[in-house]
Amino acid sequence: MSHTPKLPHLPGAVGLTHLMVYDWPGPDGLCGGSPHVHLTCTECYYVLAGHGSVQTLSVEGFHEIELIPGKVVWFSPGVVHRLINADKKLELLVIMQNAGLPEAGDFFLTFAPEYLADPAKYAEGAGVAPGSAVFADNAENADPAAIARRRRDLAVVGFNAMRSEFQFQGKPVMLRFYAALAKLAKSHAGDWYRRWSIGAQDATESSGAAIVNLRHGHAGHLLKGQVGFIPPPTARRYGVCGMLGPYVHPEGPVE
């Protein structure tokens, strides 16, 4: 019985998405996406077109970084980030660590504290059923654009409040925010660990095994070399920061 070997991960088991940033004006008049933070994944932006910026908030304070074509910006877990679409033409290639985790919910929006203290209220604000997909265009939502815009606005209001509080209180503001997120994430951590172990961990261990083989003069792993390709995205979904065109591995996302 023949067996078709499993195709390799993308390099380092990353995820790729083409992002067209929302051009809707927010409560503060700035066009762009929803401020949010990742708990386990580093995220990288490669600017394809347009002009804008990314606002960040962490224990290091508030910063704003200009985005122009060809620029690369990345941030590790704990850095809140908000995309600003200055010319309404901002497009990015987003490279996400730990493919499968962001789509599984490894991010939280900067809602007001009362939303972060209650999983059901947070899910209602995000426009999704508790524990469901992160996209606004799911079965529960008849008008995904309205849901995406509403949750973006809720997150912008919360982000700007945190930013103001940080000016006066500093680090404790972020510590309270992180503590609330840890409680929200606790029930998901087991699933995230499983997804990481069959994705990023597996990719890293394969590299380690290859190096060990070479140290002993063996190159048998090279016989398993394969070529993979992913066609351009054919459909877009209402994500957190804009219309997402995920590059889906031929064998599907890491589950």
mmCIF file of C-alpha atoms in Angstrom:
data_model
loop_
_atom_site.group_PDB
_atom_site.id
_atom_site.type_symbol
_atom_site.label_atom_id
_atom_site.label_comp_id
_atom_site.label_asym_id
_atom_site.label_seq_id
_atom_site.Cartn_x
_atom_site.Cartn_y
_atom_site.Cartn_z
ATOM 1 C CA MET A 1 0.000 0.000 0.000
ATOM 2 C CA SER A 2 1.546 3.295 -1.101
ATOM 3 C CA HIS A 3 1.798 6.169 1.346
ATOM 4 C CA THR A 4 2.031 9.819 0.387
ATOM 5 C CA PRO A 5 4.340 11.560 2.857
ATOM 6 C CA LYS A 6 3.037 14.571 4.700
ATOM 7 C CA LEU A 7 4.097 17.851 3.104
ATOM 8 C CA PRO A 8 6.561 19.939 5.114
ATOM 9 C CA HIS A 9 5.524 22.941 7.128
ATOM 10 C CA LEU A 10 6.236 26.422 5.866
ATOM 11 C CA PRO A 11 9.687 27.512 7.124
ATOM 12 C CA GLY A 12 9.619 27.344 10.901
ATOM 13 C CA ALA A 13 5.927 26.384 10.730
ATOM 14 C CA VAL A 14 4.869 30.012 10.275
ATOM 15 C CA GLY A 15 1.538 31.230 8.946
ATOM 16 C CA LEU A 16 1.114 33.699 6.079
ATOM 17 C CA THR A 17 -1.779 36.065 5.422
ATOM 18 C CA HIS A 18 -2.339 38.880 2.951
ATOM 19 C CA LEU A 19 -4.002 41.721 4.855
ATOM 20 C CA MET A 20 -5.929 44.637 3.402
ATOM 21 C CA VAL A 21 -6.250 46.938 6.414
ATOM 22 C CA TYR A 22 -9.700 48.339 7.156
ATOM 23 C CA ASP A 23 -10.226 51.860 5.832
ATOM 24 C CA TRP A 24 -13.126 52.610 8.174
ATOM 25 C CA PRO A 25 -12.625 55.640 10.462
ATOM 26 C CA GLY A 26 -12.619 54.749 14.141
ATOM 27 C CA PRO A 27 -14.004 56.558 17.190
ATOM 28 C CA ASP A 28 -10.937 58.806 17.249
ATOM 29 C CA GLY A 29 -11.122 59.542 13.512
ATOM 30 C CA LEU A 30 -8.200 57.277 12.537
ATOM 31 C CA CYS A 31 -8.782 54.578 9.931
ATOM 32 C CA GLY A 32 -7.456 51.099 10.625
ATOM 33 C CA GLY A 33 -7.730 47.853 12.522
ATOM 34 C CA SER A 34 -8.489 46.610 15.996
ATOM 35 C CA PRO A 35 -5.829 47.021 18.711
ATOM 36 C CA HIS A 36 -4.951 43.596 20.102
ATOM 37 C CA VAL A 37 -2.155 41.581 21.684
ATOM 38 C CA HIS A 38 -0.802 38.049 21.208
ATOM 39 C CA LEU A 39 0.082 35.878 24.191
ATOM 40 C CA THR A 40 2.364 33.293 22.521
ATOM 41 C CA CYS A 41 3.109 34.438 18.961
ATOM 42 C CA THR A 42 5.523 36.945 17.477
ATOM 43 C CA GLU A 43 3.936 38.737 14.505
ATOM 44 C CA CYS A 44 5.747 40.334 11.565
ATOM 45 C CA TYR A 45 4.469 42.851 9.012
ATOM 46 C CA TYR A 46 5.990 43.215 5.543
ATOM 47 C CA VAL A 47 4.464 46.278 3.879
ATOM 48 C CA LEU A 48 3.332 45.574 0.323
ATOM 49 C CA ALA A 49 1.563 48.821 -0.556
ATOM 50 C CA GLY A 50 0.121 51.986 0.880
ATOM 51 C CA HIS A 51 1.167 54.153 3.774
ATOM 52 C CA GLY A 52 0.300 54.109 7.433
ATOM 53 C CA SER A 53 1.674 53.203 10.832
ATOM 54 C CA VAL A 54 1.440 50.748 13.681
ATOM 55 C CA GLN A 55 0.825 52.044 17.184
ATOM 56 C CA THR A 56 2.212 49.907 19.995
ATOM 57 C CA LEU A 57 1.813 49.847 23.763
ATOM 58 C CA SER A 58 3.836 47.714 26.185
ATOM 59 C CA VAL A 59 5.674 48.129 29.484
ATOM 60 C CA GLU A 60 8.113 50.218 27.426
ATOM 61 C CA GLY A 61 5.343 52.731 26.713
ATOM 62 C CA PHE A 62 3.566 53.990 23.594
ATOM 63 C CA HIS A 63 5.277 54.161 20.202
ATOM 64 C CA GLU A 64 4.171 54.758 16.623
ATOM 65 C CA ILE A 65 6.144 53.281 13.708
ATOM 66 C CA GLU A 66 5.672 54.472 10.135
ATOM 67 C CA LEU A 67 4.777 51.834 7.551
ATOM 68 C CA ILE A 68 5.896 52.262 3.928
ATOM 69 C CA PRO A 69 6.315 49.682 1.133
ATOM 70 C CA GLY A 70 9.214 47.322 1.759
ATOM 71 C CA LYS A 71 9.423 47.993 5.507
ATOM 72 C CA VAL A 72 9.444 45.113 8.002
ATOM 73 C CA VAL A 73 8.160 45.490 11.568
ATOM 74 C CA TRP A 74 7.629 42.768 14.155
ATOM 75 C CA PHE A 75 6.619 42.501 17.795
ATOM 76 C CA SER A 76 6.749 39.742 20.358
ATOM 77 C CA PRO A 77 3.988 38.596 22.756
ATOM 78 C CA GLY A 78 2.779 41.291 25.131
ATOM 79 C CA VAL A 79 3.037 44.219 22.712
ATOM 80 C CA VAL A 80 -0.381 45.698 21.958
ATOM 81 C CA HIS A 81 -0.538 46.837 18.350
ATOM 82 C CA ARG A 82 -2.955 48.879 16.260
ATOM 83 C CA LEU A 83 -2.696 49.397 12.497
ATOM 84 C CA ILE A 84 -3.426 52.863 11.088
ATOM 85 C CA ASN A 85 -4.374 53.026 7.387
ATOM 86 C CA ALA A 86 -3.332 56.595 6.554
ATOM 87 C CA ASP A 87 -3.990 56.550 2.805
ATOM 88 C CA LYS A 88 -6.681 53.826 2.820
ATOM 89 C CA LYS A 89 -4.423 51.662 0.656
ATOM 90 C CA LEU A 90 -2.357 49.831 3.279
ATOM 91 C CA GLU A 91 -1.646 46.183 2.427
ATOM 92 C CA LEU A 92 0.617 43.834 4.355
ATOM 93 C CA LEU A 93 1.999 40.339 4.225
ATOM 94 C CA VAL A 94 1.606 39.096 7.787
ATOM 95 C CA ILE A 95 3.978 36.383 9.001
ATOM 96 C CA MET A 96 2.814 34.703 12.180
ATOM 97 C CA GLN A 97 4.821 32.483 14.500
ATOM 98 C CA ASN A 98 3.198 29.193 15.541
ATOM 99 C CA ALA A 99 0.894 28.689 12.548
ATOM 100 C CA GLY A 100 -2.541 27.677 13.755
ATOM 101 C CA LEU A 101 -2.432 29.489 17.087
ATOM 102 C CA PRO A 102 -3.551 32.958 15.949
ATOM 103 C CA GLU A 103 -6.570 31.450 14.183
ATOM 104 C CA ALA A 104 -7.250 29.387 17.306
ATOM 105 C CA GLY A 105 -7.593 32.573 19.316
ATOM 106 C CA ASP A 106 -4.079 33.532 20.449
ATOM 107 C CA PHE A 107 -4.924 37.203 20.612
ATOM 108 C CA PHE A 108 -7.097 39.406 22.750
ATOM 109 C CA LEU A 109 -8.674 42.720 21.890
ATOM 110 C CA THR A 110 -8.127 45.756 24.109
ATOM 111 C CA PHE A 111 -11.675 45.923 25.409
ATOM 112 C CA ALA A 112 -12.555 47.785 28.604
ATOM 113 C CA PRO A 113 -11.900 45.894 31.880
ATOM 114 C CA GLU A 114 -15.532 44.806 32.312
ATOM 115 C CA TYR A 115 -15.285 42.816 29.064
ATOM 116 C CA LEU A 116 -11.983 41.215 30.039
ATOM 117 C CA ALA A 117 -13.368 40.096 33.401
ATOM 118 C CA ASP A 118 -16.166 37.993 31.854
ATOM 119 C CA PRO A 119 -15.541 35.418 29.066
ATOM 120 C CA ALA A 120 -19.158 35.578 27.909
ATOM 121 C CA LYS A 121 -19.140 39.382 27.750
ATOM 122 C CA TYR A 122 -15.780 39.331 25.941
ATOM 123 C CA ALA A 123 -17.159 36.885 23.360
ATOM 124 C CA GLU A 124 -20.227 39.092 22.907
ATOM 125 C CA GLY A 125 -18.021 42.132 22.337
ATOM 126 C CA ALA A 126 -15.893 40.196 19.842
ATOM 127 C CA GLY A 127 -19.001 39.064 17.990
ATOM 128 C CA VAL A 128 -18.280 35.353 18.322
ATOM 129 C CA ALA A 129 -19.579 32.467 20.382
ATOM 130 C CA PRO A 130 -17.274 31.579 23.313
ATOM 131 C CA GLY A 131 -14.424 29.447 21.997
ATOM 132 C CA SER A 132 -15.405 29.832 18.327
ATOM 133 C CA ALA A 133 -13.477 31.135 15.318
ATOM 134 C CA VAL A 134 -11.964 34.604 15.417
ATOM 135 C CA PHE A 135 -13.444 35.759 12.124
ATOM 136 C CA ALA A 136 -16.481 38.043 12.114
ATOM 137 C CA ASP A 137 -18.012 36.260 9.119
ATOM 138 C CA ASN A 138 -19.147 33.179 11.017
ATOM 139 C CA ALA A 139 -22.564 31.558 11.159
ATOM 140 C CA GLU A 140 -23.715 33.660 14.111
ATOM 141 C CA ASN A 141 -23.286 36.975 12.296
ATOM 142 C CA ALA A 142 -25.709 38.154 9.622
ATOM 143 C CA ASP A 143 -23.715 41.370 9.035
ATOM 144 C CA PRO A 144 -19.990 40.585 9.479
ATOM 145 C CA ALA A 145 -18.865 44.065 8.429
ATOM 146 C CA ALA A 146 -20.964 45.628 11.198
ATOM 147 C CA ILE A 147 -19.648 43.124 13.756
ATOM 148 C CA ALA A 148 -16.038 43.712 12.687
ATOM 149 C CA ARG A 149 -16.471 47.463 12.870
ATOM 150 C CA ARG A 150 -18.215 47.369 16.251
ATOM 151 C CA ARG A 151 -15.548 45.234 17.906
ATOM 152 C CA ARG A 152 -12.817 47.384 16.323
ATOM 153 C CA ASP A 153 -14.398 50.477 17.844
ATOM 154 C CA LEU A 154 -14.717 48.827 21.271
ATOM 155 C CA ALA A 155 -11.036 47.882 21.107
ATOM 156 C CA VAL A 156 -9.960 51.390 20.023
ATOM 157 C CA VAL A 157 -11.824 52.979 22.944
ATOM 158 C CA GLY A 158 -10.191 50.523 25.356
ATOM 159 C CA PHE A 159 -6.756 51.016 23.811
ATOM 160 C CA ASN A 160 -6.891 54.791 24.040
ATOM 161 C CA ALA A 161 -8.033 54.542 27.667
ATOM 162 C CA MET A 162 -5.098 52.236 28.484
ATOM 163 C CA ARG A 163 -2.731 54.573 26.713
ATOM 164 C CA SER A 164 -3.957 57.527 28.787
ATOM 165 C CA GLU A 165 -3.772 55.539 32.032
ATOM 166 C CA PHE A 166 -0.238 54.431 31.219
ATOM 167 C CA GLN A 167 0.899 58.045 31.064
ATOM 168 C CA PHE A 168 0.021 58.456 34.748
ATOM 169 C CA GLN A 169 0.387 54.950 36.214
ATOM 170 C CA GLY A 170 2.948 53.260 33.968
ATOM 171 C CA LYS A 171 3.723 49.542 34.218
ATOM 172 C CA PRO A 172 0.874 48.572 36.639
ATOM 173 C CA VAL A 173 -1.630 49.327 33.857
ATOM 174 C CA MET A 174 -0.076 46.667 31.649
ATOM 175 C CA LEU A 175 0.276 44.199 34.524
ATOM 176 C CA ARG A 176 -3.461 44.417 35.249
ATOM 177 C CA PHE A 177 -4.218 43.938 31.560
ATOM 178 C CA TYR A 178 -1.949 40.891 31.258
ATOM 179 C CA ALA A 179 -3.425 39.338 34.426
ATOM 180 C CA ALA A 180 -6.923 39.620 32.966
ATOM 181 C CA LEU A 181 -5.792 38.028 29.702
ATOM 182 C CA ALA A 182 -4.131 35.135 31.526
ATOM 183 C CA LYS A 183 -7.480 34.267 33.118
ATOM 184 C CA LEU A 184 -9.258 34.439 29.758
ATOM 185 C CA ALA A 185 -6.615 32.263 28.097
ATOM 186 C CA LYS A 186 -6.326 29.590 30.781
ATOM 187 C CA SER A 187 -9.040 27.329 29.353
ATOM 188 C CA HIS A 188 -7.468 27.487 25.877
ATOM 189 C CA ALA A 189 -3.855 26.782 26.850
ATOM 190 C CA GLY A 190 -4.129 23.000 26.521
ATOM 191 C CA ASP A 191 -5.339 23.215 22.934
ATOM 192 C CA TRP A 192 -2.706 25.829 22.085
ATOM 193 C CA TYR A 193 0.025 23.565 23.470
ATOM 194 C CA ARG A 194 -1.169 20.702 21.279
ATOM 195 C CA ARG A 195 -1.218 22.865 18.154
ATOM 196 C CA TRP A 196 2.266 24.188 18.948
ATOM 197 C CA SER A 197 3.669 20.686 19.521
ATOM 198 C CA ILE A 198 2.533 19.376 16.118
ATOM 199 C CA GLY A 199 3.558 22.576 14.362
ATOM 200 C CA ALA A 200 6.432 24.777 15.502
ATOM 201 C CA GLN A 201 7.912 22.274 17.944
ATOM 202 C CA ASP A 202 7.832 19.521 15.323
ATOM 203 C CA ALA A 203 9.560 21.783 12.780
ATOM 204 C CA THR A 204 12.291 22.716 15.257
ATOM 205 C CA GLU A 205 12.890 19.120 16.327
ATOM 206 C CA SER A 206 13.196 18.054 12.676
ATOM 207 C CA SER A 207 15.970 20.614 12.210
ATOM 208 C CA GLY A 208 17.694 19.379 15.364
ATOM 209 C CA ALA A 209 17.531 15.772 14.169
ATOM 210 C CA ALA A 210 19.037 16.754 10.816
ATOM 211 C CA ILE A 211 21.951 18.520 12.519
ATOM 212 C CA VAL A 212 22.592 15.486 14.735
ATOM 213 C CA ASN A 213 22.610 13.274 11.636
ATOM 214 C CA LEU A 214 25.179 15.512 9.953
ATOM 215 C CA ARG A 215 27.390 15.531 13.052
ATOM 216 C CA HIS A 216 27.619 11.770 12.629
ATOM 217 C CA GLY A 217 28.204 11.971 8.900
ATOM 218 C CA HIS A 218 24.728 10.839 7.899
ATOM 219 C CA ALA A 219 22.545 12.567 5.321
ATOM 220 C CA GLY A 220 19.633 10.180 5.018
ATOM 221 C CA HIS A 221 17.130 12.875 5.937
ATOM 222 C CA LEU A 222 17.834 14.554 2.603
ATOM 223 C CA LEU A 223 16.066 11.670 0.844
ATOM 224 C CA LYS A 224 12.833 13.000 2.325
ATOM 225 C CA GLY A 225 13.130 16.392 0.613
ATOM 226 C CA GLN A 226 9.863 17.740 -0.831
ATOM 227 C CA VAL A 227 8.491 20.781 -2.629
ATOM 228 C CA GLY A 228 5.363 22.552 -1.470
ATOM 229 C CA PHE A 229 3.392 25.446 -2.878
ATOM 230 C CA ILE A 230 0.341 27.456 -1.906
ATOM 231 C CA PRO A 231 -1.806 29.255 -4.499
ATOM 232 C CA PRO A 232 -2.866 32.871 -3.894
ATOM 233 C CA PRO A 233 -5.826 33.325 -1.548
ATOM 234 C CA THR A 234 -9.144 33.107 -3.374
ATOM 235 C CA ALA A 235 -11.406 34.279 -0.558
ATOM 236 C CA ARG A 236 -11.230 36.978 2.082
ATOM 237 C CA ARG A 237 -12.596 37.069 5.608
ATOM 238 C CA TYR A 238 -13.382 39.822 8.116
ATOM 239 C CA GLY A 239 -10.479 39.634 10.526
ATOM 240 C CA VAL A 240 -9.351 41.783 13.415
ATOM 241 C CA CYS A 241 -7.322 44.317 11.416
ATOM 242 C CA GLY A 242 -8.822 44.053 7.948
ATOM 243 C CA MET A 243 -9.816 41.723 5.153
ATOM 244 C CA LEU A 244 -7.664 38.608 5.453
ATOM 245 C CA GLY A 245 -6.503 36.358 2.637
ATOM 246 C CA PRO A 246 -4.870 33.438 4.488
ATOM 247 C CA TYR A 247 -2.387 31.237 2.666
ATOM 248 C CA VAL A 248 -3.749 27.800 3.537
ATOM 249 C CA HIS A 249 -1.380 24.817 3.567
ATOM 250 C CA PRO A 250 -2.513 22.139 1.075
ATOM 251 C CA GLU A 251 -3.189 19.800 3.987
ATOM 252 C CA GLY A 252 -5.111 22.419 5.925
ATOM 253 C CA PRO A 253 -4.231 24.468 9.005
ATOM 254 C CA VAL A 254 -2.472 22.956 12.004
ATOM 255 C CA GLU A 255 -5.254 21.317 14.042
#
